[in-house]
Amino acid sequence: MQMRSVPRNIDRPNRTPEYVMTYLTTYYACMFVSGKALPSILLGAMAAYFMYKLTMDKPEGLAMRVMYRYIQLGRMRPSPRFCKKLEM
């Protein structure tokens, strides 16, 4: 009985959620400001491509780390930008 070989890309980072989050954030922000769909789609695609180039050789989760560090949602738990004692 032989064991099945492990695929080589099993540990490859999966950044699809980061690209989707970047695209949708840019798309909806541009739609909110301008109300035009075509520039919003183009800017969303450019933002996703920029995110791809920015995170090419980095570990996955970079967008989540940046969001945790600089964006504060509500007042229950401040981000490290506003409260230095939570800094990692």
PDB file of C-alpha atoms in Angstrom:
ATOM      1  CA  MET A   1       0.000   0.000   0.000  1.00  0.00           C
ATOM      2  CA  GLN A   2       1.441   3.353  -1.069  1.00  0.00           C
ATOM      3  CA  MET A   3       0.649   6.719   0.420  1.00  0.00           C
ATOM      4  CA  ARG A   4      -0.770   9.432  -1.741  1.00  0.00           C
ATOM      5  CA  SER A   5       1.688  12.210  -2.624  1.00  0.00           C
ATOM      6  CA  VAL A   6       1.092  15.646  -1.115  1.00  0.00           C
ATOM      7  CA  PRO A   7       0.580  18.467  -3.639  1.00  0.00           C
ATOM      8  CA  ARG A   8       3.420  20.969  -3.734  1.00  0.00           C
ATOM      9  CA  ASN A   9       1.223  24.063  -3.405  1.00  0.00           C
ATOM     10  CA  ILE A  10      -0.563  22.946  -0.227  1.00  0.00           C
ATOM     11  CA  ASP A  11       1.154  25.673   1.816  1.00  0.00           C
ATOM     12  CA  ARG A  12       0.828  28.383  -0.804  1.00  0.00           C
ATOM     13  CA  PRO A  13      -0.757  31.516   0.722  1.00  0.00           C
ATOM     14  CA  ASN A  14      -4.353  32.175  -0.268  1.00  0.00           C
ATOM     15  CA  ARG A  15      -4.995  35.904  -0.527  1.00  0.00           C
ATOM     16  CA  THR A  16      -8.352  35.797  -2.289  1.00  0.00           C
ATOM     17  CA  PRO A  17     -10.245  37.351   0.675  1.00  0.00           C
ATOM     18  CA  GLU A  18      -7.782  40.251   0.768  1.00  0.00           C
ATOM     19  CA  TYR A  19      -8.199  40.904  -2.963  1.00  0.00           C
ATOM     20  CA  VAL A  20     -11.987  40.744  -2.704  1.00  0.00           C
ATOM     21  CA  MET A  21     -12.007  43.079   0.300  1.00  0.00           C
ATOM     22  CA  THR A  22      -9.742  45.561  -1.515  1.00  0.00           C
ATOM     23  CA  TYR A  23     -11.812  45.459  -4.699  1.00  0.00           C
ATOM     24  CA  LEU A  24     -15.170  45.846  -2.954  1.00  0.00           C
ATOM     25  CA  THR A  25     -13.991  48.605  -0.613  1.00  0.00           C
ATOM     26  CA  THR A  26     -12.614  50.635  -3.517  1.00  0.00           C
ATOM     27  CA  TYR A  27     -15.624  49.910  -5.718  1.00  0.00           C
ATOM     28  CA  TYR A  28     -18.217  50.957  -3.144  1.00  0.00           C
ATOM     29  CA  ALA A  29     -16.234  54.009  -2.015  1.00  0.00           C
ATOM     30  CA  CYS A  30     -15.993  55.239  -5.600  1.00  0.00           C
ATOM     31  CA  MET A  31     -19.672  54.451  -6.236  1.00  0.00           C
ATOM     32  CA  PHE A  32     -20.603  56.425  -3.111  1.00  0.00           C
ATOM     33  CA  VAL A  33     -18.537  59.431  -4.189  1.00  0.00           C
ATOM     34  CA  SER A  34     -19.202  59.520  -7.934  1.00  0.00           C
ATOM     35  CA  GLY A  35     -22.243  57.328  -8.597  1.00  0.00           C
ATOM     36  CA  LYS A  36     -20.725  56.053 -11.854  1.00  0.00           C
ATOM     37  CA  ALA A  37     -20.161  52.332 -12.343  1.00  0.00           C
ATOM     38  CA  LEU A  38     -17.388  52.188 -14.965  1.00  0.00           C
ATOM     39  CA  PRO A  39     -14.773  54.236 -13.063  1.00  0.00           C
ATOM     40  CA  SER A  40     -15.662  52.289  -9.922  1.00  0.00           C
ATOM     41  CA  ILE A  41     -15.022  48.961 -11.633  1.00  0.00           C
ATOM     42  CA  LEU A  42     -11.745  50.191 -13.115  1.00  0.00           C
ATOM     43  CA  LEU A  43     -10.514  51.653  -9.822  1.00  0.00           C
ATOM     44  CA  GLY A  44     -11.484  48.463  -7.995  1.00  0.00           C
ATOM     45  CA  ALA A  45      -9.522  46.376 -10.484  1.00  0.00           C
ATOM     46  CA  MET A  46      -6.525  48.711 -10.215  1.00  0.00           C
ATOM     47  CA  ALA A  47      -6.663  48.542  -6.402  1.00  0.00           C
ATOM     48  CA  ALA A  48      -6.792  44.724  -6.476  1.00  0.00           C
ATOM     49  CA  TYR A  49      -3.828  44.663  -8.892  1.00  0.00           C
ATOM     50  CA  PHE A  50      -1.899  47.085  -6.648  1.00  0.00           C
ATOM     51  CA  MET A  51      -2.674  44.860  -3.646  1.00  0.00           C
ATOM     52  CA  TYR A  52      -1.426  41.855  -5.635  1.00  0.00           C
ATOM     53  CA  LYS A  53       1.864  43.616  -6.422  1.00  0.00           C
ATOM     54  CA  LEU A  54       2.216  44.888  -2.851  1.00  0.00           C
ATOM     55  CA  THR A  55       1.738  41.465  -1.229  1.00  0.00           C
ATOM     56  CA  MET A  56       3.564  39.306  -3.763  1.00  0.00           C
ATOM     57  CA  ASP A  57       6.348  38.009  -1.468  1.00  0.00           C
ATOM     58  CA  LYS A  58       4.724  38.797   1.875  1.00  0.00           C
ATOM     59  CA  PRO A  59       2.930  36.408   4.250  1.00  0.00           C
ATOM     60  CA  GLU A  60      -0.832  36.215   3.935  1.00  0.00           C
ATOM     61  CA  GLY A  61      -3.049  38.325   6.155  1.00  0.00           C
ATOM     62  CA  LEU A  62      -1.288  41.635   5.475  1.00  0.00           C
ATOM     63  CA  ALA A  63      -4.573  43.469   4.818  1.00  0.00           C
ATOM     64  CA  MET A  64      -6.066  42.176   8.050  1.00  0.00           C
ATOM     65  CA  ARG A  65      -2.982  43.285  10.025  1.00  0.00           C
ATOM     66  CA  VAL A  66      -3.110  46.766   8.492  1.00  0.00           C
ATOM     67  CA  MET A  67      -6.852  46.993   9.133  1.00  0.00           C
ATOM     68  CA  TYR A  68      -6.387  45.868  12.763  1.00  0.00           C
ATOM     69  CA  ARG A  69      -3.639  48.415  13.309  1.00  0.00           C
ATOM     70  CA  TYR A  70      -5.150  51.512  11.680  1.00  0.00           C
ATOM     71  CA  ILE A  71      -8.947  51.139  11.555  1.00  0.00           C
ATOM     72  CA  GLN A  72     -11.086  51.363  14.670  1.00  0.00           C
ATOM     73  CA  LEU A  73     -14.575  49.871  14.532  1.00  0.00           C
ATOM     74  CA  GLY A  74     -16.684  51.199  17.374  1.00  0.00           C
ATOM     75  CA  ARG A  75     -15.349  52.183  20.791  1.00  0.00           C
ATOM     76  CA  MET A  76     -15.315  48.847  22.589  1.00  0.00           C
ATOM     77  CA  ARG A  77     -11.731  47.879  21.726  1.00  0.00           C
ATOM     78  CA  PRO A  78      -9.370  50.576  20.450  1.00  0.00           C
ATOM     79  CA  SER A  79      -6.826  49.744  17.754  1.00  0.00           C
ATOM     80  CA  PRO A  80      -3.067  49.949  18.496  1.00  0.00           C
ATOM     81  CA  ARG A  81      -2.931  53.293  16.692  1.00  0.00           C
ATOM     82  CA  PHE A  82      -5.077  54.849  19.423  1.00  0.00           C
ATOM     83  CA  CYS A  83      -3.956  52.719  22.379  1.00  0.00           C
ATOM     84  CA  LYS A  84      -0.257  51.850  22.391  1.00  0.00           C
ATOM     85  CA  LYS A  85      -0.494  49.212  25.136  1.00  0.00           C
ATOM     86  CA  LEU A  86      -2.310  46.823  22.716  1.00  0.00           C
ATOM     87  CA  GLU A  87       0.548  46.988  20.224  1.00  0.00           C
ATOM     88  CA  MET A  88       2.058  43.662  19.206  1.00  0.00           C
TER      89      MET A  88
END
